[in-house]
PDB file of N, CA and C in Angstrom:
ATOM      1  N   UNK A   1      54.158 100.085 297.956  1.00 88.00           N
ATOM      2  CA  UNK A   1      53.737 100.509 299.155  1.00 88.00           C
ATOM      3  C   UNK A   1      54.878 101.297 299.785  1.00 88.00           C
ATOM      4  N   UNK A   2      54.468 102.246 300.736  1.00 91.00           N
ATOM      5  CA  UNK A   2      55.395 103.194 301.378  1.00 91.00           C
ATOM      6  C   UNK A   2      55.508 102.743 302.872  1.00 91.00           C
ATOM      7  N   UNK A   3      56.876 102.924 303.347  1.00 93.00           N
ATOM      8  CA  UNK A   3      57.033 102.776 304.792  1.00 93.00           C
ATOM      9  C   UNK A   3      57.100 104.051 305.431  1.00 93.00           C
ATOM     10  N   UNK A   4      56.287 104.355 306.522  1.00 95.00           N
ATOM     11  CA  UNK A   4      56.353 105.552 307.364  1.00 95.00           C
ATOM     12  C   UNK A   4      57.157 105.197 308.577  1.00 95.00           C
ATOM     13  N   UNK A   5      58.184 106.066 308.719  1.00 94.00           N
ATOM     14  CA  UNK A   5      59.004 105.936 309.879  1.00 94.00           C
ATOM     15  C   UNK A   5      58.793 107.248 310.789  1.00 94.00           C
ATOM     16  N   UNK A   6      58.553 106.968 312.072  1.00 94.00           N
ATOM     17  CA  UNK A   6      58.446 108.165 312.993  1.00 94.00           C
ATOM     18  C   UNK A   6      59.858 108.424 313.576  1.00 94.00           C
ATOM     19  N   UNK A   7      60.314 109.634 313.339  1.00 94.00           N
ATOM     20  CA  UNK A   7      61.624 110.006 313.920  1.00 94.00           C
ATOM     21  C   UNK A   7      61.605 110.175 315.329  1.00 94.00           C
ATOM     22  N   UNK A   8      62.594 109.778 315.954  1.00 92.00           N
ATOM     23  CA  UNK A   8      62.812 110.112 317.403  1.00 92.00           C
ATOM     24  C   UNK A   8      63.966 111.167 317.477  1.00 92.00           C
ATOM     25  N   UNK A   9      63.717 112.143 318.055  1.00 91.00           N
ATOM     26  CA  UNK A   9      64.776 113.290 318.056  1.00 91.00           C
ATOM     27  C   UNK A   9      64.648 114.056 319.371  1.00 91.00           C
ATOM     28  N   UNK A  10      65.691 114.779 319.701  1.00 87.00           N
ATOM     29  CA  UNK A  10      65.792 115.667 320.826  1.00 87.00           C
ATOM     30  C   UNK A  10      66.214 116.962 320.249  1.00 87.00           C
ATOM     31  N   UNK A  11      65.231 117.926 320.177  1.00 87.00           N
ATOM     32  CA  UNK A  11      65.473 119.206 319.454  1.00 87.00           C
ATOM     33  C   UNK A  11      65.874 118.925 318.115  1.00 87.00           C
ATOM     34  N   UNK A  12      67.040 119.451 317.693  1.00 92.00           N
ATOM     35  CA  UNK A  12      67.400 119.357 316.352  1.00 92.00           C
ATOM     36  C   UNK A  12      68.161 118.063 315.916  1.00 92.00           C
ATOM     37  N   UNK A  13      68.445 117.222 317.063  1.00 93.00           N
ATOM     38  CA  UNK A  13      69.324 116.037 316.779  1.00 93.00           C
ATOM     39  C   UNK A  13      68.432 114.800 316.730  1.00 93.00           C
ATOM     40  N   UNK A  14      68.628 114.166 315.582  1.00 94.00           N
ATOM     41  CA  UNK A  14      67.874 112.767 315.393  1.00 94.00           C
ATOM     42  C   UNK A  14      68.666 111.737 316.302  1.00 94.00           C
ATOM     43  N   UNK A  15      67.987 110.968 316.999  1.00 94.00           N
ATOM     44  CA  UNK A  15      68.416 109.953 317.888  1.00 94.00           C
ATOM     45  C   UNK A  15      68.837 108.703 317.109  1.00 94.00           C
ATOM     46  N   UNK A  16      69.885 107.890 317.614  1.00 94.00           N
ATOM     47  CA  UNK A  16      70.386 106.907 316.894  1.00 94.00           C
ATOM     48  C   UNK A  16      69.270 105.841 316.525  1.00 94.00           C
ATOM     49  N   UNK A  17      68.285 105.654 317.404  1.00 94.00           N
ATOM     50  CA  UNK A  17      67.133 104.720 317.108  1.00 94.00           C
ATOM     51  C   UNK A  17      66.423 105.068 315.822  1.00 94.00           C
ATOM     52  N   UNK A  18      66.517 106.339 315.335  1.00 94.00           N
ATOM     53  CA  UNK A  18      65.927 106.705 314.184  1.00 94.00           C
ATOM     54  C   UNK A  18      66.704 106.043 312.899  1.00 94.00           C
ATOM     55  N   UNK A  19      68.057 106.120 313.097  1.00 94.00           N
ATOM     56  CA  UNK A  19      68.968 105.615 312.042  1.00 94.00           C
ATOM     57  C   UNK A  19      68.879 104.039 312.011  1.00 94.00           C
ATOM     58  N   UNK A  20      68.720 103.364 313.109  1.00 94.00           N
ATOM     59  CA  UNK A  20      68.459 101.972 313.174  1.00 94.00           C
ATOM     60  C   UNK A  20      67.171 101.587 312.558  1.00 94.00           C
ATOM     61  N   UNK A  21      66.144 102.333 312.900  1.00 94.00           N
ATOM     62  CA  UNK A  21      64.836 102.011 312.338  1.00 94.00           C
ATOM     63  C   UNK A  21      64.792 102.227 310.683  1.00 94.00           C
ATOM     64  N   UNK A  22      65.603 103.338 310.241  1.00 95.00           N
ATOM     65  CA  UNK A  22      65.726 103.509 308.953  1.00 95.00           C
ATOM     66  C   UNK A  22      66.386 102.383 308.177  1.00 95.00           C
ATOM     67  N   UNK A  23      67.401 101.872 308.753  1.00 95.00           N
ATOM     68  CA  UNK A  23      68.173 100.652 308.165  1.00 95.00           C
ATOM     69  C   UNK A  23      67.074  99.538 307.893  1.00 95.00           C
ATOM     70  N   UNK A  24      66.226  99.234 308.992  1.00 94.00           N
ATOM     71  CA  UNK A  24      65.303  98.260 308.768  1.00 94.00           C
ATOM     72  C   UNK A  24      64.235  98.581 307.702  1.00 94.00           C
ATOM     73  N   UNK A  25      63.856  99.845 307.856  1.00 94.00           N
ATOM     74  CA  UNK A  25      62.762 100.168 306.845  1.00 94.00           C
ATOM     75  C   UNK A  25      63.192 100.172 305.405  1.00 94.00           C
ATOM     76  N   UNK A  26      64.436 100.542 305.113  1.00 94.00           N
ATOM     77  CA  UNK A  26      65.014 100.488 303.815  1.00 94.00           C
ATOM     78  C   UNK A  26      65.134  99.034 303.227  1.00 94.00           C
ATOM     79  N   UNK A  27      65.410  98.107 304.271  1.00 94.00           N
ATOM     80  CA  UNK A  27      65.592  96.692 303.833  1.00 94.00           C
ATOM     81  C   UNK A  27      64.286  96.081 303.419  1.00 94.00           C
ATOM     82  N   UNK A  28      63.119  96.796 303.603  1.00 93.00           N
ATOM     83  CA  UNK A  28      61.845  96.286 303.133  1.00 93.00           C
ATOM     84  C   UNK A  28      61.652  96.537 301.662  1.00 93.00           C
ATOM     85  N   UNK A  29      62.564  97.411 301.105  1.00 93.00           N
ATOM     86  CA  UNK A  29      62.467  97.703 299.650  1.00 93.00           C
ATOM     87  C   UNK A  29      61.515  98.762 299.262  1.00 93.00           C
ATOM     88  N   UNK A  30      60.681  99.258 300.036  1.00 93.00           N
ATOM     89  CA  UNK A  30      59.700 100.333 299.701  1.00 93.00           C
ATOM     90  C   UNK A  30      60.275 101.629 299.911  1.00 93.00           C
ATOM     91  N   UNK A  31      59.637 102.735 299.326  1.00 94.00           N
ATOM     92  CA  UNK A  31      60.001 104.131 299.632  1.00 94.00           C
ATOM     93  C   UNK A  31      59.881 104.322 301.187  1.00 94.00           C
ATOM     94  N   UNK A  32      60.668 105.167 301.686  1.00 95.00           N
ATOM     95  CA  UNK A  32      60.630 105.500 303.146  1.00 95.00           C
ATOM     96  C   UNK A  32      60.331 106.874 303.349  1.00 95.00           C
ATOM     97  N   UNK A  33      59.105 107.209 303.972  1.00 96.00           N
ATOM     98  CA  UNK A  33      58.858 108.609 304.327  1.00 96.00           C
ATOM     99  C   UNK A  33      59.061 108.629 305.841  1.00 96.00           C
ATOM    100  N   UNK A  34      59.455 109.819 306.325  1.00 96.00           N
ATOM    101  CA  UNK A  34      59.843 110.015 307.738  1.00 96.00           C
ATOM    102  C   UNK A  34      59.113 111.172 308.251  1.00 96.00           C
ATOM    103  N   UNK A  35      58.483 110.906 309.436  1.00 94.00           N
ATOM    104  CA  UNK A  35      57.668 111.953 310.135  1.00 94.00           C
ATOM    105  C   UNK A  35      58.420 112.508 311.238  1.00 94.00           C
ATOM    106  N   UNK A  36      58.632 113.781 311.246  1.00 94.00           N
ATOM    107  CA  UNK A  36      59.267 114.464 312.380  1.00 94.00           C
ATOM    108  C   UNK A  36      58.176 115.346 313.029  1.00 94.00           C
ATOM    109  N   UNK A  37      57.814 115.047 314.313  1.00 91.00           N
ATOM    110  CA  UNK A  37      56.778 115.720 314.971  1.00 91.00           C
ATOM    111  C   UNK A  37      57.361 116.404 316.177  1.00 91.00           C
ATOM    112  N   UNK A  38      57.131 117.620 316.496  1.00 89.00           N
ATOM    113  CA  UNK A  38      57.574 118.244 317.692  1.00 89.00           C
ATOM    114  C   UNK A  38      56.984 119.696 317.836  1.00 89.00           C
ATOM    115  N   UNK A  39      57.208 120.243 319.030  1.00 84.00           N
ATOM    116  CA  UNK A  39      56.725 121.537 319.262  1.00 84.00           C
ATOM    117  C   UNK A  39      57.679 122.508 319.891  1.00 84.00           C
ATOM    118  N   UNK A  40      58.874 121.954 320.075  1.00 76.00           N
ATOM    119  CA  UNK A  40      59.916 122.880 320.634  1.00 76.00           C
ATOM    120  C   UNK A  40      60.901 123.407 319.590  1.00 76.00           C
ATOM    121  N   UNK A  41      61.914 123.958 320.097  1.00 80.00           N
ATOM    122  CA  UNK A  41      63.020 124.405 319.211  1.00 80.00           C
ATOM    123  C   UNK A  41      63.667 123.200 318.582  1.00 80.00           C
ATOM    124  N   UNK A  42      64.041 123.465 317.216  1.00 88.00           N
ATOM    125  CA  UNK A  42      64.922 122.429 316.621  1.00 88.00           C
ATOM    126  C   UNK A  42      64.042 121.371 315.722  1.00 88.00           C
ATOM    127  N   UNK A  43      62.791 121.510 315.864  1.00 92.00           N
ATOM    128  CA  UNK A  43      61.927 120.484 315.050  1.00 92.00           C
ATOM    129  C   UNK A  43      62.261 120.616 313.513  1.00 92.00           C
ATOM    130  N   UNK A  44      62.227 121.794 313.021  1.00 93.00           N
ATOM    131  CA  UNK A  44      62.581 122.054 311.748  1.00 93.00           C
ATOM    132  C   UNK A  44      63.952 121.562 311.260  1.00 93.00           C
ATOM    133  N   UNK A  45      64.827 121.841 312.233  1.00 95.00           N
ATOM    134  CA  UNK A  45      66.229 121.401 312.015  1.00 95.00           C
ATOM    135  C   UNK A  45      66.391 119.925 311.916  1.00 95.00           C
ATOM    136  N   UNK A  46      65.568 119.297 312.821  1.00 95.00           N
ATOM    137  CA  UNK A  46      65.515 117.679 312.782  1.00 95.00           C
ATOM    138  C   UNK A  46      64.950 117.262 311.437  1.00 95.00           C
ATOM    139  N   UNK A  47      63.968 117.926 310.991  1.00 96.00           N
ATOM    140  CA  UNK A  47      63.379 117.532 309.625  1.00 96.00           C
ATOM    141  C   UNK A  47      64.377 117.744 308.515  1.00 96.00           C
ATOM    142  N   UNK A  48      65.210 118.771 308.569  1.00 96.00           N
ATOM    143  CA  UNK A  48      66.232 119.003 307.570  1.00 96.00           C
ATOM    144  C   UNK A  48      67.239 117.930 307.711  1.00 96.00           C
ATOM    145  N   UNK A  49      67.554 117.557 308.899  1.00 96.00           N
ATOM    146  CA  UNK A  49      68.609 116.373 309.101  1.00 96.00           C
ATOM    147  C   UNK A  49      68.029 115.134 308.516  1.00 96.00           C
ATOM    148  N   UNK A  50      66.707 114.865 308.713  1.00 97.00           N
ATOM    149  CA  UNK A  50      66.171 113.655 308.166  1.00 97.00           C
ATOM    150  C   UNK A  50      66.150 113.649 306.702  1.00 97.00           C
ATOM    151  N   UNK A  51      65.942 114.763 306.117  1.00 97.00           N
ATOM    152  CA  UNK A  51      65.976 114.772 304.592  1.00 97.00           C
ATOM    153  C   UNK A  51      67.265 114.487 304.064  1.00 97.00           C
ATOM    154  N   UNK A  52      68.321 114.496 304.779  1.00 97.00           N
ATOM    155  CA  UNK A  52      69.716 114.231 304.271  1.00 97.00           C
ATOM    156  C   UNK A  52      70.073 112.676 304.447  1.00 97.00           C
ATOM    157  N   UNK A  53      69.174 111.946 305.180  1.00 96.00           N
ATOM    158  CA  UNK A  53      69.547 110.599 305.369  1.00 96.00           C
ATOM    159  C   UNK A  53      69.328 109.686 304.174  1.00 96.00           C
ATOM    160  N   UNK A  54      70.277 108.930 303.864  1.00 95.00           N
ATOM    161  CA  UNK A  54      70.209 108.024 302.664  1.00 95.00           C
ATOM    162  C   UNK A  54      68.892 107.087 302.888  1.00 95.00           C
ATOM    163  N   UNK A  55      68.145 107.059 301.758  1.00 95.00           N
ATOM    164  CA  UNK A  55      67.003 106.129 301.853  1.00 95.00           C
ATOM    165  C   UNK A  55      65.770 106.791 302.018  1.00 95.00           C
ATOM    166  N   UNK A  56      65.706 108.017 302.438  1.00 97.00           N
ATOM    167  CA  UNK A  56      64.500 108.764 302.821  1.00 97.00           C
ATOM    168  C   UNK A  56      64.064 109.530 301.604  1.00 97.00           C
ATOM    169  N   UNK A  57      62.916 109.279 301.202  1.00 96.00           N
ATOM    170  CA  UNK A  57      62.274 109.712 299.904  1.00 96.00           C
ATOM    171  C   UNK A  57      61.416 110.978 300.173  1.00 96.00           C
ATOM    172  N   UNK A  58      60.901 111.157 301.462  1.00 97.00           N
ATOM    173  CA  UNK A  58      60.087 112.277 301.728  1.00 97.00           C
ATOM    174  C   UNK A  58      60.036 112.560 303.274  1.00 97.00           C
ATOM    175  N   UNK A  59      60.073 113.729 303.652  1.00 97.00           N
ATOM    176  CA  UNK A  59      59.980 114.151 305.031  1.00 97.00           C
ATOM    177  C   UNK A  59      58.697 114.838 305.326  1.00 97.00           C
ATOM    178  N   UNK A  60      57.861 114.367 306.388  1.00 95.00           N
ATOM    179  CA  UNK A  60      56.762 115.014 306.771  1.00 95.00           C
ATOM    180  C   UNK A  60      56.980 115.833 308.035  1.00 95.00           C
ATOM    181  N   UNK A  61      56.643 116.991 308.240  1.00 95.00           N
ATOM    182  CA  UNK A  61      56.815 117.806 309.435  1.00 95.00           C
ATOM    183  C   UNK A  61      55.548 118.093 310.060  1.00 95.00           C
ATOM    184  N   UNK A  62      55.504 117.836 311.299  1.00 92.00           N
ATOM    185  CA  UNK A  62      54.299 118.074 312.126  1.00 92.00           C
ATOM    186  C   UNK A  62      54.844 118.925 313.332  1.00 92.00           C
ATOM    187  N   UNK A  63      54.549 120.245 313.231  1.00 90.00           N
ATOM    188  CA  UNK A  63      55.040 121.136 314.251  1.00 90.00           C
ATOM    189  C   UNK A  63      53.858 121.897 314.899  1.00 90.00           C
ATOM    190  N   UNK A  64      53.820 121.721 316.219  1.00 86.00           N
ATOM    191  CA  UNK A  64      52.783 122.410 316.920  1.00 86.00           C
ATOM    192  C   UNK A  64      53.107 122.317 318.474  1.00 86.00           C
ATOM    193  N   UNK A  65      52.678 123.319 319.225  1.00 82.00           N
ATOM    194  CA  UNK A  65      53.062 123.353 320.601  1.00 82.00           C
ATOM    195  C   UNK A  65      52.417 122.169 321.304  1.00 82.00           C
ATOM    196  N   UNK A  66      51.521 121.574 320.867  1.00 79.00           N
ATOM    197  CA  UNK A  66      50.739 120.278 321.435  1.00 79.00           C
ATOM    198  C   UNK A  66      51.772 119.143 321.536  1.00 79.00           C
ATOM    199  N   UNK A  67      52.712 119.213 320.636  1.00 76.00           N
ATOM    200  CA  UNK A  67      53.809 118.023 320.686  1.00 76.00           C
ATOM    201  C   UNK A  67      54.942 118.301 321.405  1.00 76.00           C
ATOM    202  N   UNK A  68      54.849 119.323 322.316  1.00 75.00           N
ATOM    203  CA  UNK A  68      56.104 119.581 323.119  1.00 75.00           C
ATOM    204  C   UNK A  68      56.187 118.412 324.235  1.00 75.00           C
ATOM    205  N   UNK A  69      57.427 118.034 324.648  1.00 68.00           N
ATOM    206  CA  UNK A  69      57.440 116.913 325.548  1.00 68.00           C
ATOM    207  C   UNK A  69      56.891 117.309 326.942  1.00 68.00           C
ATOM    208  N   UNK A  70      56.482 116.385 327.566  1.00 61.00           N
ATOM    209  CA  UNK A  70      55.831 116.478 328.933  1.00 61.00           C
ATOM    210  C   UNK A  70      57.044 116.755 329.981  1.00 61.00           C
ATOM    211  N   UNK A  71      56.882 117.780 330.788  1.00 64.00           N
ATOM    212  CA  UNK A  71      57.982 118.025 331.727  1.00 64.00           C
ATOM    213  C   UNK A  71      57.700 117.079 332.890  1.00 64.00           C
ATOM    214  N   UNK A  72      58.848 116.660 333.561  1.00 58.00           N
ATOM    215  CA  UNK A  72      58.691 115.779 334.726  1.00 58.00           C
ATOM    216  C   UNK A  72      57.954 116.365 335.854  1.00 58.00           C
ATOM    217  N   UNK A  73      57.881 117.712 335.889  1.00 59.00           N
ATOM    218  CA  UNK A  73      57.191 118.340 336.973  1.00 59.00           C
ATOM    219  C   UNK A  73      55.672 118.296 336.781  1.00 59.00           C
ATOM    220  N   UNK A  74      55.237 117.852 335.703  1.00 56.00           N
ATOM    221  CA  UNK A  74      53.742 117.700 335.422  1.00 56.00           C
ATOM    222  C   UNK A  74      53.326 116.354 335.866  1.00 56.00           C
ATOM    223  N   UNK A  75      54.216 115.418 336.256  1.00 55.00           N
ATOM    224  CA  UNK A  75      53.834 114.048 336.600  1.00 55.00           C
ATOM    225  C   UNK A  75      53.572 114.069 338.097  1.00 55.00           C
ATOM    226  N   UNK A  76      52.392 113.579 338.528  1.00 57.00           N
ATOM    227  CA  UNK A  76      51.959 113.687 340.022  1.00 57.00           C
ATOM    228  C   UNK A  76      51.719 112.309 340.435  1.00 57.00           C
ATOM    229  N   UNK A  77      52.382 111.729 341.319  1.00 57.00           N
ATOM    230  CA  UNK A  77      52.164 110.393 341.899  1.00 57.00           C
ATOM    231  C   UNK A  77      50.810 110.325 342.554  1.00 57.00           C
ATOM    232  N   UNK A  78      50.078 109.176 342.417  1.00 56.00           N
ATOM    233  CA  UNK A  78      48.863 108.952 343.313  1.00 56.00           C
ATOM    234  C   UNK A  78      48.989 107.550 343.695  1.00 56.00           C
ATOM    235  N   UNK A  79      47.970 107.101 344.346  1.00 54.00           N
ATOM    236  CA  UNK A  79      47.998 105.693 344.973  1.00 54.00           C
ATOM    237  C   UNK A  79      47.920 104.653 343.899  1.00 54.00           C
ATOM    238  N   UNK A  80      47.563 104.887 342.712  1.00 53.00           N
ATOM    239  CA  UNK A  80      47.426 103.712 341.688  1.00 53.00           C
ATOM    240  C   UNK A  80      48.229 104.010 340.459  1.00 53.00           C
ATOM    241  N   UNK A  81      49.039 105.026 340.475  1.00 54.00           N
ATOM    242  CA  UNK A  81      49.944 105.272 339.320  1.00 54.00           C
ATOM    243  C   UNK A  81      50.345 106.813 339.133  1.00 54.00           C
ATOM    244  N   UNK A  82      50.315 107.305 337.907  1.00 50.00           N
ATOM    245  CA  UNK A  82      50.616 108.660 337.671  1.00 50.00           C
ATOM    246  C   UNK A  82      49.516 109.349 337.021  1.00 50.00           C
ATOM    247  N   UNK A  83      49.453 110.679 337.268  1.00 48.00           N
ATOM    248  CA  UNK A  83      48.501 111.502 336.606  1.00 48.00           C
ATOM    249  C   UNK A  83      49.314 112.641 335.970  1.00 48.00           C
ATOM    250  N   UNK A  84      49.034 112.898 334.753  1.00 47.00           N
ATOM    251  CA  UNK A  84      49.715 113.908 333.988  1.00 47.00           C
ATOM    252  C   UNK A  84      48.738 115.045 333.807  1.00 47.00           C
ATOM    253  N   UNK A  85      49.187 116.266 334.233  1.00 47.00           N
ATOM    254  CA  UNK A  85      48.301 117.415 334.143  1.00 47.00           C
ATOM    255  C   UNK A  85      48.029 117.818 332.623  1.00 47.00           C
ATOM    256  N   UNK A  86      46.897 118.188 332.439  1.00 50.00           N
ATOM    257  CA  UNK A  86      46.480 118.617 331.034  1.00 50.00           C
ATOM    258  C   UNK A  86      47.278 119.696 330.377  1.00 50.00           C
ATOM    259  N   UNK A  87      47.586 120.674 331.141  1.00 48.00           N
ATOM    260  CA  UNK A  87      48.390 121.781 330.601  1.00 48.00           C
ATOM    261  C   UNK A  87      49.375 122.295 331.628  1.00 48.00           C
ATOM    262  N   UNK A  88      50.331 123.145 331.063  1.00 47.00           N
ATOM    263  CA  UNK A  88      51.399 123.625 332.015  1.00 47.00           C
ATOM    264  C   UNK A  88      50.893 124.420 333.094  1.00 47.00           C
ATOM    265  N   UNK A  89      49.784 125.054 333.042  1.00 46.00           N
ATOM    266  CA  UNK A  89      49.203 125.953 333.986  1.00 46.00           C
ATOM    267  C   UNK A  89      48.824 125.121 335.312  1.00 46.00           C
ATOM    268  N   UNK A  90      48.692 123.870 335.203  1.00 39.00           N
ATOM    269  CA  UNK A  90      48.097 123.103 336.411  1.00 39.00           C
ATOM    270  C   UNK A  90      49.220 122.647 337.234  1.00 39.00           C
TER     271      UNK A  90
END
């Protein structure tokens, strides 16, 4: 069986939580595949960094503008919570 780890990163830098999750995933004893998804600059560099991590046997890259982070300016408070606009034009 294979373990799929979803990488947390900020641009080209993998976050420490990814390394901690990788430690746990490798302890399971199965192959570890890591998914790096993003739409901004640095996603490919983050995938390249993930490929260098000990214990990772395969890196999957999902790169698309739809995966860009939501900007704080797109959150609009309302009476019952928050509404996120569907696209940057709103």
